[in-house]
PDB file of C-alpha atoms and ligand atoms in Angstrom:
ATOM      1  CA  UNK A 253     125.627 108.956  77.143  1.00 50.00           C
ATOM      2  CA  UNK A 254     122.679 109.525  79.583  1.00 62.00           C
ATOM      3  CA  UNK A 255     119.355 107.340  78.709  1.00 70.00           C
ATOM      4  CA  UNK A 256     116.243 108.431  79.607  1.00 81.00           C
ATOM      5  CA  UNK A 257     114.416 105.844  81.955  1.00 94.00           C
ATOM      6  CA  UNK A 258     111.740 103.464  80.674  1.00 97.00           C
ATOM      7  CA  UNK A 259     109.045 105.200  82.322  1.00 98.00           C
ATOM      8  CA  UNK A 260     110.070 108.598  80.646  1.00 97.00           C
ATOM      9  CA  UNK A 261     110.510 107.093  77.708  1.00 97.00           C
ATOM     10  CA  UNK A 262     107.200 106.042  77.585  1.00 98.00           C
ATOM     11  CA  UNK A 263     105.668 109.689  78.746  1.00 97.00           C
ATOM     12  CA  UNK A 264     107.542 110.670  75.442  1.00 96.00           C
ATOM     13  CA  UNK A 265     106.236 107.999  73.454  1.00 97.00           C
ATOM     14  CA  UNK A 266     102.459 108.151  74.699  1.00 98.00           C
ATOM     15  CA  UNK A 267     102.881 111.904  75.232  1.00 98.00           C
ATOM     16  CA  UNK A 268      99.608 112.553  73.489  1.00 98.00           C
ATOM     17  CA  UNK A 269      97.777 110.166  75.664  1.00 98.00           C
ATOM     18  CA  UNK A 270      99.560 111.314  78.831  1.00 98.00           C
ATOM     19  CA  UNK A 271      98.466 115.065  77.898  1.00 98.00           C
ATOM     20  CA  UNK A 272      94.758 113.863  77.333  1.00 98.00           C
ATOM     21  CA  UNK A 273      94.884 112.342  80.906  1.00 98.00           C
ATOM     22  CA  UNK A 274      96.529 114.930  82.932  1.00 98.00           C
ATOM     23  CA  UNK A 275      95.378 118.026  80.980  1.00 98.00           C
ATOM     24  CA  UNK A 276      91.758 117.144  80.927  1.00 98.00           C
ATOM     25  CA  UNK A 277      89.161 119.770  80.390  1.00 97.00           C
ATOM     26  CA  UNK A 278      87.851 118.624  83.727  1.00 97.00           C
ATOM     27  CA  UNK A 279      91.180 119.642  85.773  1.00 97.00           C
ATOM     28  CA  UNK A 280      91.754 122.530  83.410  1.00 97.00           C
ATOM     29  CA  UNK A 281      88.592 124.117  84.549  1.00 97.00           C
ATOM     30  CA  UNK A 282      89.473 123.715  88.010  1.00 97.00           C
ATOM     31  CA  UNK A 283      92.594 125.817  87.194  1.00 97.00           C
ATOM     32  CA  UNK A 284      90.553 128.169  84.885  1.00 97.00           C
ATOM     33  CA  UNK A 285      88.039 128.651  87.822  1.00 97.00           C
ATOM     34  CA  UNK A 286      85.301 127.845  85.429  1.00 96.00           C
ATOM     35  CA  UNK A 287      84.528 124.357  87.023  1.00 95.00           C
ATOM     36  CA  UNK A 288      80.949 123.151  87.449  1.00 93.00           C
ATOM     37  CA  UNK A 289      80.527 122.606  91.472  1.00 93.00           C
ATOM     38  CA  UNK A 290      78.044 119.727  90.483  1.00 95.00           C
ATOM     39  CA  UNK A 291      80.775 118.119  88.564  1.00 96.00           C
ATOM     40  CA  UNK A 292      83.311 118.593  91.408  1.00 97.00           C
ATOM     41  CA  UNK A 293      81.025 116.960  93.834  1.00 97.00           C
ATOM     42  CA  UNK A 294      80.324 114.073  91.466  1.00 97.00           C
ATOM     43  CA  UNK A 295      84.125 113.739  91.204  1.00 98.00           C
ATOM     44  CA  UNK A 296      84.218 113.806  94.739  1.00 98.00           C
ATOM     45  CA  UNK A 297      81.883 110.986  95.548  1.00 97.00           C
ATOM     46  CA  UNK A 298      83.179 108.674  92.777  1.00 98.00           C
ATOM     47  CA  UNK A 299      86.637 109.250  93.973  1.00 98.00           C
ATOM     48  CA  UNK A 300      86.089 107.975  97.250  1.00 98.00           C
ATOM     49  CA  UNK A 301      84.710 104.966  96.031  1.00 98.00           C
ATOM     50  CA  UNK A 302      87.774 104.740  93.837  1.00 98.00           C
ATOM     51  CA  UNK A 303      90.340 105.329  96.603  1.00 97.00           C
ATOM     52  CA  UNK A 304      88.551 102.612  98.600  1.00 96.00           C
ATOM     53  CA  UNK A 305      89.782  99.831  95.974  1.00 96.00           C
ATOM     54  CA  UNK A 306      92.855 101.734  95.365  1.00 97.00           C
ATOM     55  CA  UNK A 307      93.663 100.614  99.060  1.00 95.00           C
ATOM     56  CA  UNK A 308      93.118  96.680  98.223  1.00 95.00           C
ATOM     57  CA  UNK A 309      95.327  97.318  94.842  1.00 97.00           C
ATOM     58  CA  UNK A 310      98.382  98.797  96.757  1.00 95.00           C
ATOM     59  CA  UNK A 311      98.099  96.242  99.233  1.00 94.00           C
ATOM     60  CA  UNK A 312      98.580  93.781  96.624  1.00 95.00           C
ATOM     61  CA  UNK A 313     101.464  95.500  95.395  1.00 96.00           C
ATOM     62  CA  UNK A 314     102.842  95.418  98.811  1.00 94.00           C
ATOM     63  CA  UNK A 315     102.425  91.853  98.839  1.00 94.00           C
ATOM     64  CA  UNK A 316     104.293  91.197  95.411  1.00 95.00           C
ATOM     65  CA  UNK A 317     106.942  93.497  96.747  1.00 93.00           C
ATOM     66  CA  UNK A 318     107.255  91.417 100.244  1.00 90.00           C
ATOM     67  CA  UNK A 319     107.460  88.186  97.841  1.00 88.00           C
ATOM     68  CA  UNK A 320     110.822  89.763  96.249  1.00 86.00           C
ATOM     69  CA  UNK A 321     113.998  88.519  97.212  1.00 78.00           C
ATOM     70  CA  UNK A 322     115.156  92.260  97.805  1.00 72.00           C
ATOM     71  CA  UNK A 323     112.147  94.000  99.237  1.00 69.00           C
ATOM     72  CA  UNK A 324     113.787  97.531  99.760  1.00 76.00           C
ATOM     73  CA  UNK A 325     110.788  99.065  98.453  1.00 89.00           C
ATOM     74  CA  UNK A 326     108.509  98.375 101.424  1.00 90.00           C
ATOM     75  CA  UNK A 327     108.779 101.419 103.140  1.00 90.00           C
ATOM     76  CA  UNK A 328     107.739 103.533 100.352  1.00 92.00           C
ATOM     77  CA  UNK A 329     104.826 101.253  99.374  1.00 93.00           C
ATOM     78  CA  UNK A 330     103.604 101.160 103.051  1.00 91.00           C
ATOM     79  CA  UNK A 331     103.764 104.521 103.111  1.00 89.00           C
ATOM     80  CA  UNK A 332     101.403 104.884 100.375  1.00 90.00           C
ATOM     81  CA  UNK A 333      98.932 102.497 102.365  1.00 89.00           C
ATOM     82  CA  UNK A 334      99.163 104.441 105.299  1.00 88.00           C
ATOM     83  CA  UNK A 335      98.430 107.860 103.558  1.00 88.00           C
ATOM     84  CA  UNK A 336      95.480 106.058 102.445  1.00 93.00           C
ATOM     85  CA  UNK A 337      93.875 106.126 105.682  1.00 92.00           C
ATOM     86  CA  UNK A 338      94.179 109.754 106.056  1.00 93.00           C
ATOM     87  CA  UNK A 339      93.158 110.311 102.718  1.00 95.00           C
ATOM     88  CA  UNK A 340      89.777 108.300 103.513  1.00 96.00           C
ATOM     89  CA  UNK A 341      89.114 110.812 106.308  1.00 96.00           C
ATOM     90  CA  UNK A 342      89.923 113.771 104.088  1.00 97.00           C
ATOM     91  CA  UNK A 343      87.060 112.305 101.703  1.00 97.00           C
ATOM     92  CA  UNK A 344      84.573 112.321 104.521  1.00 97.00           C
ATOM     93  CA  UNK A 345      85.218 115.671 105.796  1.00 97.00           C
ATOM     94  CA  UNK A 346      85.071 117.249 102.258  1.00 97.00           C
ATOM     95  CA  UNK A 347      82.105 115.321 101.377  1.00 97.00           C
ATOM     96  CA  UNK A 348      80.451 116.843 104.462  1.00 97.00           C
ATOM     97  CA  UNK A 349      81.710 120.154 103.508  1.00 96.00           C
ATOM     98  CA  UNK A 350      80.062 119.976 100.400  1.00 96.00           C
ATOM     99  CA  UNK A 351      76.709 118.175 101.449  1.00 96.00           C
ATOM    100  CA  UNK A 352      77.779 114.980  99.501  1.00 96.00           C
ATOM    101  CA  UNK A 353      76.328 111.916 101.112  1.00 96.00           C
ATOM    102  CA  UNK A 354      78.886 109.359 100.784  1.00 96.00           C
ATOM    103  CA  UNK A 355      76.651 106.203 101.806  1.00 95.00           C
ATOM    104  CA  UNK A 356      74.319 106.368  98.877  1.00 95.00           C
ATOM    105  CA  UNK A 357      76.856 106.771  96.403  1.00 96.00           C
ATOM    106  CA  UNK A 358      77.243 104.109  93.677  1.00 96.00           C
ATOM    107  CA  UNK A 359      79.942 103.697  91.334  1.00 97.00           C
ATOM    108  CA  UNK A 360      79.480 104.865  87.820  1.00 97.00           C
ATOM    109  CA  UNK A 361      80.424 102.782  84.672  1.00 97.00           C
ATOM    110  CA  UNK A 362      83.850 104.197  83.887  1.00 98.00           C
ATOM    111  CA  UNK A 363      84.656 103.737  87.887  1.00 98.00           C
ATOM    112  CA  UNK A 364      83.368 100.154  87.712  1.00 98.00           C
ATOM    113  CA  UNK A 365      85.729  99.796  84.789  1.00 98.00           C
ATOM    114  CA  UNK A 366      88.865 100.818  86.731  1.00 98.00           C
ATOM    115  CA  UNK A 367      87.719  99.006  89.707  1.00 98.00           C
ATOM    116  CA  UNK A 368      88.016  95.585  87.559  1.00 98.00           C
ATOM    117  CA  UNK A 369      91.269  96.538  86.409  1.00 98.00           C
ATOM    118  CA  UNK A 370      92.846  97.316  90.024  1.00 98.00           C
ATOM    119  CA  UNK A 371      91.257  94.025  90.758  1.00 97.00           C
ATOM    120  CA  UNK A 372      92.907  92.070  88.570  1.00 97.00           C
ATOM    121  CA  UNK A 373      96.178  92.739  90.110  1.00 97.00           C
ATOM    122  CA  UNK A 374      95.575  90.696  92.733  1.00 96.00           C
ATOM    123  CA  UNK A 375      96.572  87.765  90.602  1.00 96.00           C
ATOM    124  CA  UNK A 376      99.501  86.192  91.716  1.00 94.00           C
ATOM    125  CA  UNK A 377     100.753  86.080  87.960  1.00 95.00           C
ATOM    126  CA  UNK A 378     100.861  89.570  87.632  1.00 97.00           C
ATOM    127  CA  UNK A 379     104.507  90.570  88.435  1.00 96.00           C
ATOM    128  CA  UNK A 380     105.806  93.247  90.877  1.00 96.00           C
ATOM    129  CA  UNK A 381     107.536  95.171  88.036  1.00 97.00           C
ATOM    130  CA  UNK A 382     104.073  95.403  86.299  1.00 98.00           C
ATOM    131  CA  UNK A 383     102.109  96.196  89.171  1.00 98.00           C
ATOM    132  CA  UNK A 384     104.373  98.872  90.890  1.00 97.00           C
ATOM    133  CA  UNK A 385     104.692 100.596  87.515  1.00 98.00           C
ATOM    134  CA  UNK A 386     101.006 100.794  87.466  1.00 98.00           C
ATOM    135  CA  UNK A 387     100.889 102.058  90.973  1.00 98.00           C
ATOM    136  CA  UNK A 388     103.390 105.068  89.937  1.00 98.00           C
ATOM    137  CA  UNK A 389     101.173 105.943  86.739  1.00 98.00           C
ATOM    138  CA  UNK A 390      98.123 106.149  88.717  1.00 98.00           C
ATOM    139  CA  UNK A 391      99.352 108.444  91.249  1.00 98.00           C
ATOM    140  CA  UNK A 392     101.459 110.441  88.758  1.00 98.00           C
ATOM    141  CA  UNK A 393      98.521 111.553  86.751  1.00 98.00           C
ATOM    142  CA  UNK A 394      96.778 113.113  89.797  1.00 98.00           C
ATOM    143  CA  UNK A 395     100.138 114.732  90.776  1.00 98.00           C
ATOM    144  CA  UNK A 396     100.628 116.216  87.519  1.00 98.00           C
ATOM    145  CA  UNK A 397      96.911 116.940  86.845  1.00 98.00           C
ATOM    146  CA  UNK A 398      96.187 118.727  90.367  1.00 98.00           C
ATOM    147  CA  UNK A 399      99.725 120.293  90.216  1.00 98.00           C
ATOM    148  CA  UNK A 400      98.812 122.183  87.308  1.00 97.00           C
ATOM    149  CA  UNK A 401      95.839 123.510  89.016  1.00 97.00           C
ATOM    150  CA  UNK A 402      98.386 125.267  91.760  1.00 97.00           C
ATOM    151  CA  UNK A 403     100.770 126.334  89.191  1.00 95.00           C
ATOM    152  CA  UNK A 404     101.820 130.077  88.486  1.00 95.00           C
ATOM    153  CA  UNK A 405      98.700 131.841  86.739  1.00 95.00           C
ATOM    154  CA  UNK A 406      95.782 129.496  88.193  1.00 96.00           C
ATOM    155  CA  UNK A 407      92.379 130.610  88.859  1.00 97.00           C
ATOM    156  CA  UNK A 408      91.734 127.930  90.831  1.00 97.00           C
ATOM    157  CA  UNK A 409      88.880 128.585  93.351  1.00 96.00           C
ATOM    158  CA  UNK A 410      90.045 128.982  96.889  1.00 96.00           C
ATOM    159  CA  UNK A 411      87.618 126.367  98.107  1.00 96.00           C
ATOM    160  CA  UNK A 412      89.179 123.645  95.608  1.00 97.00           C
ATOM    161  CA  UNK A 413      92.540 124.474  96.356  1.00 97.00           C
ATOM    162  CA  UNK A 414      93.010 121.985  99.277  1.00 96.00           C
ATOM    163  CA  UNK A 415      91.960 119.202  96.973  1.00 97.00           C
ATOM    164  CA  UNK A 416      94.481 120.432  94.529  1.00 98.00           C
ATOM    165  CA  UNK A 417      97.164 120.552  97.491  1.00 97.00           C
ATOM    166  CA  UNK A 418      96.665 116.990  98.464  1.00 96.00           C
ATOM    167  CA  UNK A 419      97.940 115.803  95.080  1.00 97.00           C
ATOM    168  CA  UNK A 420      99.892 118.567  93.595  1.00 97.00           C
ATOM    169  CA  UNK A 421     102.083 119.179  96.681  1.00 96.00           C
ATOM    170  CA  UNK A 422     105.896 118.814  96.694  1.00 97.00           C
ATOM    171  CA  UNK A 423     105.723 115.950  98.855  1.00 95.00           C
ATOM    172  CA  UNK A 424     103.445 114.286  96.909  1.00 95.00           C
ATOM    173  CA  UNK A 425     105.530 115.047  93.848  1.00 96.00           C
ATOM    174  CA  UNK A 426     108.631 113.423  95.529  1.00 95.00           C
ATOM    175  CA  UNK A 427     106.438 110.500  96.626  1.00 95.00           C
ATOM    176  CA  UNK A 428     105.573 110.112  92.854  1.00 96.00           C
ATOM    177  CA  UNK A 429     109.422 110.281  92.131  1.00 96.00           C
ATOM    178  CA  UNK A 430     110.261 107.546  94.533  1.00 95.00           C
ATOM    179  CA  UNK A 431     107.629 105.238  92.833  1.00 96.00           C
ATOM    180  CA  UNK A 432     109.147 106.285  89.320  1.00 97.00           C
ATOM    181  CA  UNK A 433     112.694 105.115  90.557  1.00 95.00           C
ATOM    182  CA  UNK A 434     111.492 101.790  92.123  1.00 95.00           C
ATOM    183  CA  UNK A 435     109.546 101.097  88.776  1.00 96.00           C
ATOM    184  CA  UNK A 436     112.599 102.051  86.656  1.00 97.00           C
ATOM    185  CA  UNK A 437     114.641  99.855  88.630  1.00 95.00           C
ATOM    186  CA  UNK A 438     112.214  96.835  88.617  1.00 95.00           C
ATOM    187  CA  UNK A 439     111.767  96.930  84.610  1.00 97.00           C
ATOM    188  CA  UNK A 440     115.386  97.229  84.225  1.00 95.00           C
ATOM    189  CA  UNK A 441     115.219  93.549  85.759  1.00 92.00           C
ATOM    190  CA  UNK A 442     112.107  92.444  84.300  1.00 95.00           C
ATOM    191  CA  UNK A 443     112.017  90.135  81.288  1.00 96.00           C
ATOM    192  CA  UNK A 444     110.830  91.484  77.978  1.00 97.00           C
ATOM    193  CA  UNK A 445     107.408  90.327  78.390  1.00 97.00           C
ATOM    194  CA  UNK A 446     106.723  91.805  81.666  1.00 97.00           C
ATOM    195  CA  UNK A 447     108.162  95.168  80.266  1.00 98.00           C
ATOM    196  CA  UNK A 448     105.915  94.983  77.674  1.00 98.00           C
ATOM    197  CA  UNK A 449     102.749  93.965  79.927  1.00 98.00           C
ATOM    198  CA  UNK A 450     103.755  96.884  81.875  1.00 98.00           C
ATOM    199  CA  UNK A 451     103.648  99.332  79.117  1.00 98.00           C
ATOM    200  CA  UNK A 452     100.495  98.257  78.114  1.00 98.00           C
ATOM    201  CA  UNK A 453      99.303  98.818  81.665  1.00 98.00           C
ATOM    202  CA  UNK A 454     100.656 102.238  81.705  1.00 98.00           C
ATOM    203  CA  UNK A 455      98.511 102.831  78.502  1.00 98.00           C
ATOM    204  CA  UNK A 456      95.824 101.440  80.022  1.00 98.00           C
ATOM    205  CA  UNK A 457      95.478 103.622  83.318  1.00 98.00           C
ATOM    206  CA  UNK A 458      95.669 106.754  81.044  1.00 98.00           C
ATOM    207  CA  UNK A 459      92.698 105.486  79.198  1.00 98.00           C
ATOM    208  CA  UNK A 460      90.978 104.656  82.437  1.00 98.00           C
ATOM    209  CA  UNK A 461      91.953 108.344  83.927  1.00 98.00           C
ATOM    210  CA  UNK A 462      90.635 110.085  80.849  1.00 98.00           C
ATOM    211  CA  UNK A 463      87.330 107.952  81.366  1.00 98.00           C
ATOM    212  CA  UNK A 464      87.130 108.805  85.089  1.00 98.00           C
ATOM    213  CA  UNK A 465      87.277 112.872  84.302  1.00 98.00           C
ATOM    214  CA  UNK A 466      84.930 112.231  81.568  1.00 97.00           C
ATOM    215  CA  UNK A 467      82.591 110.341  83.914  1.00 96.00           C
ATOM    216  CA  UNK A 468      82.994 113.151  86.565  1.00 95.00           C
ATOM    217  CA  UNK A 469      82.589 116.137  83.944  1.00 93.00           C
ATOM    218  CA  UNK A 470      79.114 115.128  82.512  1.00 84.00           C
ATOM    219  CA  UNK A 471      76.106 113.387  83.920  1.00 63.00           C
ATOM    220  CA  UNK A 472      75.634 109.738  82.497  1.00 50.00           C
TER     221      UNK A 472
HETATM  222  C1  HMH B 232      90.721 108.040  89.590  1.00 86.93           C
HETATM  223  N1  HMH B 232      93.328 108.169  89.983  1.00 86.93           N
HETATM  224  C2  HMH B 232      91.814 108.399  90.550  1.00 86.93           C
HETATM  225  N2  HMH B 232      91.716 108.608  91.734  1.00 86.93           N
HETATM  226  C3  HMH B 232      93.015 108.685  92.657  1.00 86.93           C
HETATM  227  N3  HMH B 232      92.690 109.331  93.885  1.00 86.93           N
HETATM  228  C4  HMH B 232      94.127 108.770  92.019  1.00 86.93           C
HETATM  229  C5  HMH B 232      94.035 108.294  90.741  1.00 86.93           C
HETATM  230  C6  HMH B 232      95.633 108.822  92.936  1.00 86.93           C
HETATM  231  O1  HMH B 232      95.399 108.650  94.320  1.00 86.93           O
END
Protein backbone atom coordinates (compact mmCIF):
# COMPACT_ATOMS: atom_id res chain seq x y z
CA UNK A 1 0.00 0.00 0.00
CA UNK A 2 0.95 3.64 -0.16
CA UNK A 3 2.62 4.77 3.04
CA UNK A 4 2.69 8.39 4.12
CA UNK A 5 6.19 9.82 4.19
CA UNK A 6 7.79 10.44 7.58
CA UNK A 7 7.39 14.20 7.35
CA UNK A 8 3.77 13.92 6.14
CA UNK A 9 3.03 11.67 9.13
CA UNK A 10 4.49 14.28 11.49
CA UNK A 11 2.38 17.02 9.93
CA UNK A 12 -0.66 14.88 10.76
CA UNK A 13 0.49 13.84 14.21
CA UNK A 14 1.32 17.42 15.19
CA UNK A 15 -1.45 18.93 13.09
CA UNK A 16 -2.77 21.22 15.79
CA UNK A 17 0.66 22.73 16.35
CA UNK A 18 1.25 22.94 12.59
CA UNK A 19 -2.02 24.84 12.16
CA UNK A 20 -1.15 27.17 15.01
CA UNK A 21 2.07 28.06 13.16
CA UNK A 22 0.59 28.34 9.65
CA UNK A 23 -2.82 29.91 10.45
CA UNK A 24 -1.67 32.33 13.09
CA UNK A 25 -3.85 35.41 13.77
CA UNK A 26 -0.97 37.55 12.45
CA UNK A 27 -0.91 36.03 8.96
CA UNK A 28 -4.67 35.43 8.95
CA UNK A 29 -5.06 39.20 9.54
CA UNK A 30 -2.99 39.83 6.40
CA UNK A 31 -5.40 37.65 4.44
CA UNK A 32 -8.41 39.35 6.08
CA UNK A 33 -7.02 42.78 5.35
CA UNK A 34 -7.27 43.71 9.03
CA UNK A 35 -3.51 43.69 9.62
CA UNK A 36 -2.09 46.43 11.82
CA UNK A 37 0.63 48.04 9.73
CA UNK A 38 2.86 48.72 12.71
CA UNK A 39 2.78 44.98 13.41
CA UNK A 40 3.70 44.31 9.79
CA UNK A 41 6.65 46.68 10.02
CA UNK A 42 7.78 45.01 13.22
CA UNK A 43 7.62 41.62 11.50
CA UNK A 44 9.55 43.00 8.51
CA UNK A 45 12.41 44.40 10.58
CA UNK A 46 12.63 41.33 12.83
CA UNK A 47 12.51 38.94 9.88
CA UNK A 48 15.38 40.78 8.23
CA UNK A 49 17.50 39.91 11.29
CA UNK A 50 16.17 36.36 11.17
CA UNK A 51 17.15 35.91 7.53
CA UNK A 52 20.69 37.09 8.25
CA UNK A 53 20.97 34.27 10.81
CA UNK A 54 19.25 31.88 8.46
CA UNK A 55 22.11 32.31 5.94
CA UNK A 56 24.53 30.86 8.50
CA UNK A 57 22.10 28.07 9.28
CA UNK A 58 21.75 27.05 5.63
CA UNK A 59 25.51 27.22 5.26
CA UNK A 60 25.76 24.66 8.08
CA UNK A 61 23.19 22.45 6.33
CA UNK A 62 25.21 22.75 3.13
CA UNK A 63 28.40 21.80 4.95
CA UNK A 64 26.75 18.69 6.42
CA UNK A 65 25.39 17.84 2.98
CA UNK A 66 28.87 18.04 1.42
CA UNK A 67 30.28 15.71 4.09
CA UNK A 68 27.84 13.01 3.03
CA UNK A 69 29.13 10.28 0.73
CA UNK A 70 26.37 11.07 -1.68
CA UNK A 71 25.85 14.84 -1.79
CA UNK A 72 23.33 14.99 -4.61
CA UNK A 73 21.20 17.49 -2.67
CA UNK A 74 23.92 20.10 -2.88
CA UNK A 75 22.38 22.02 -5.77
CA UNK A 76 18.98 22.44 -4.12
CA UNK A 77 20.54 23.68 -0.89
CA UNK A 78 22.97 25.92 -2.76
CA UNK A 79 19.94 27.40 -4.54
CA UNK A 80 18.55 28.19 -1.11
CA UNK A 81 21.71 30.06 -0.13
CA UNK A 82 21.71 31.96 -3.43
CA UNK A 83 18.08 33.03 -3.11
CA UNK A 84 18.80 34.54 0.29
CA UNK A 85 21.11 37.04 -1.36
CA UNK A 86 18.15 38.33 -3.35
CA UNK A 87 15.97 38.09 -0.26
CA UNK A 88 18.23 40.38 1.78
CA UNK A 89 18.05 42.99 -0.99
CA UNK A 90 14.29 42.59 -1.04
CA UNK A 91 14.12 43.28 2.71
CA UNK A 92 16.19 46.43 2.33
CA UNK A 93 13.96 47.68 -0.48
CA UNK A 94 10.79 46.82 1.36
CA UNK A 95 12.04 48.46 4.56
CA UNK A 96 12.83 51.66 2.65
CA UNK A 97 9.31 51.59 1.18
CA UNK A 98 7.78 51.34 4.64
CA UNK A 99 10.12 53.84 6.26
CA UNK A 100 11.72 51.19 8.47
CA UNK A 101 15.34 51.80 9.46
CA UNK A 102 16.99 48.37 9.51
CA UNK A 103 20.25 49.69 10.93
CA UNK A 104 18.58 50.53 14.24
CA UNK A 105 16.68 47.26 14.73
CA UNK A 106 17.60 44.94 17.59
CA UNK A 107 16.28 41.40 17.85
CA UNK A 108 13.37 40.87 20.25
CA UNK A 109 13.22 37.96 22.69
CA UNK A 110 11.53 35.36 20.43
CA UNK A 111 13.91 36.22 17.61
CA UNK A 112 16.94 35.78 19.89
CA UNK A 113 15.56 32.43 20.99
CA UNK A 114 15.20 31.38 17.35
CA UNK A 115 18.76 32.56 16.59
CA UNK A 116 20.07 30.40 19.42
CA UNK A 117 18.25 27.38 18.00
CA UNK A 118 19.61 28.01 14.49
CA UNK A 119 23.17 28.42 15.78
CA UNK A 120 23.03 25.04 17.54
CA UNK A 121 23.14 23.39 14.10
CA UNK A 122 26.74 24.46 13.63
CA UNK A 123 27.66 21.55 15.95
CA UNK A 124 29.16 18.76 13.83
CA UNK A 125 27.35 16.21 16.05
CA UNK A 126 24.01 17.26 14.60
CA UNK A 127 23.36 15.05 11.63
CA UNK A 128 22.48 16.07 8.10
CA UNK A 129 19.08 14.32 8.36
CA UNK A 130 18.11 16.43 11.38
CA UNK A 131 19.44 19.66 9.85
CA UNK A 132 17.82 19.26 6.43
CA UNK A 133 14.47 18.30 8.01
CA UNK A 134 14.66 21.44 10.15
CA UNK A 135 15.47 23.50 7.06
CA UNK A 136 12.44 22.06 5.25
CA UNK A 137 9.94 22.82 8.03
CA UNK A 138 11.23 26.38 8.56
CA UNK A 139 10.65 27.16 4.88
CA UNK A 140 7.34 25.30 4.78
CA UNK A 141 5.77 27.30 7.62
CA UNK A 142 6.32 30.48 5.58
CA UNK A 143 5.18 28.86 2.35
CA UNK A 144 1.94 27.64 3.90
CA UNK A 145 1.30 30.83 5.93
CA UNK A 146 1.80 33.25 3.04
CA UNK A 147 0.34 30.89 0.45
CA UNK A 148 -2.94 31.09 2.39
CA UNK A 149 -2.83 34.91 2.07
CA UNK A 150 -2.99 34.72 -1.73
CA UNK A 151 -5.42 31.82 -2.03
CA UNK A 152 -8.94 32.39 -3.32
CA UNK A 153 -11.11 34.69 -1.22
CA UNK A 154 -8.26 36.72 0.23
CA UNK A 155 -8.64 40.39 1.11
CA UNK A 156 -4.90 40.91 1.39
CA UNK A 157 -4.02 44.63 1.04
CA UNK A 158 -2.37 45.18 -2.39
CA UNK A 159 0.74 46.67 -0.78
CA UNK A 160 1.33 43.36 1.02
CA UNK A 161 0.85 41.09 -1.98
CA UNK A 162 4.55 41.22 -2.90
CA UNK A 163 5.48 39.89 0.53
CA UNK A 164 2.91 37.10 0.29
CA UNK A 165 4.08 36.17 -3.23
CA UNK A 166 7.67 35.92 -2.07
CA UNK A 167 6.86 32.84 0.05
CA UNK A 168 3.44 31.94 -1.33
CA UNK A 169 4.44 31.50 -4.98
CA UNK A 170 4.20 28.20 -6.84
CA UNK A 171 7.96 28.33 -7.32
CA UNK A 172 8.63 28.57 -3.60
CA UNK A 173 6.18 25.74 -3.02
CA UNK A 174 8.11 23.52 -5.44
CA UNK A 175 11.33 24.37 -3.67
CA UNK A 176 9.75 23.34 -0.33
CA UNK A 177 8.57 20.10 -1.90
CA UNK A 178 12.12 19.37 -3.09
CA UNK A 179 13.36 19.95 0.44
CA UNK A 180 10.65 17.65 1.76
CA UNK A 181 11.75 14.84 -0.57
CA UNK A 182 15.34 15.32 0.57
CA UNK A 183 14.27 15.28 4.23
CA UNK A 184 12.21 12.11 3.79
CA UNK A 185 14.96 10.29 1.94
CA UNK A 186 17.54 11.28 4.58
CA UNK A 187 15.21 10.19 7.39
CA UNK A 188 14.64 6.81 5.74
CA UNK A 189 18.36 6.13 5.92
CA UNK A 190 18.89 7.65 9.36
CA UNK A 191 19.22 5.77 12.66
CA UNK A 192 16.23 5.83 15.01
CA UNK A 193 17.76 8.35 17.41
CA UNK A 194 18.34 10.81 14.56
CA UNK A 195 14.73 10.39 13.42
CA UNK A 196 13.61 11.12 16.98
CA UNK A 197 15.82 14.25 17.14
CA UNK A 198 14.45 15.40 13.79
CA UNK A 199 10.87 15.07 15.03
CA UNK A 200 11.78 17.07 18.15
CA UNK A 201 13.38 19.75 15.98
CA UNK A 202 10.24 19.78 13.78
CA UNK A 203 8.07 20.49 16.85
CA UNK A 204 10.54 23.08 18.14
CA UNK A 205 10.40 24.97 14.84
CA UNK A 206 6.60 25.11 15.03
CA UNK A 207 6.84 26.55 18.56
CA UNK A 208 9.49 29.07 17.53
CA UNK A 209 7.42 30.14 14.51
CA UNK A 210 4.36 30.73 16.71
CA UNK A 211 6.58 32.76 19.05
CA UNK A 212 7.86 34.77 16.08
CA UNK A 213 4.33 35.67 14.90
CA UNK A 214 3.33 36.55 18.49
CA UNK A 215 6.33 38.83 18.80
CA UNK A 216 5.36 40.53 15.55
CA UNK A 217 1.69 40.96 16.50
CA UNK A 218 2.20 42.50 19.91
CA UNK A 219 4.47 45.16 21.28
CA UNK A 220 6.65 43.53 23.90
C1 LIG B 1 10.79 33.40 11.15
N1 LIG B 1 10.72 31.62 9.49
C2 LIG B 1 10.99 32.91 9.76
N2 LIG B 1 11.41 33.74 8.81
C3 LIG B 1 11.58 33.29 7.54
N3 LIG B 1 12.02 34.16 6.60
C4 LIG B 1 11.32 31.94 7.22
C5 LIG B 1 10.88 31.14 8.25
C6 LIG B 1 11.44 31.34 5.84
O1 LIG B 1 12.42 31.82 5.08
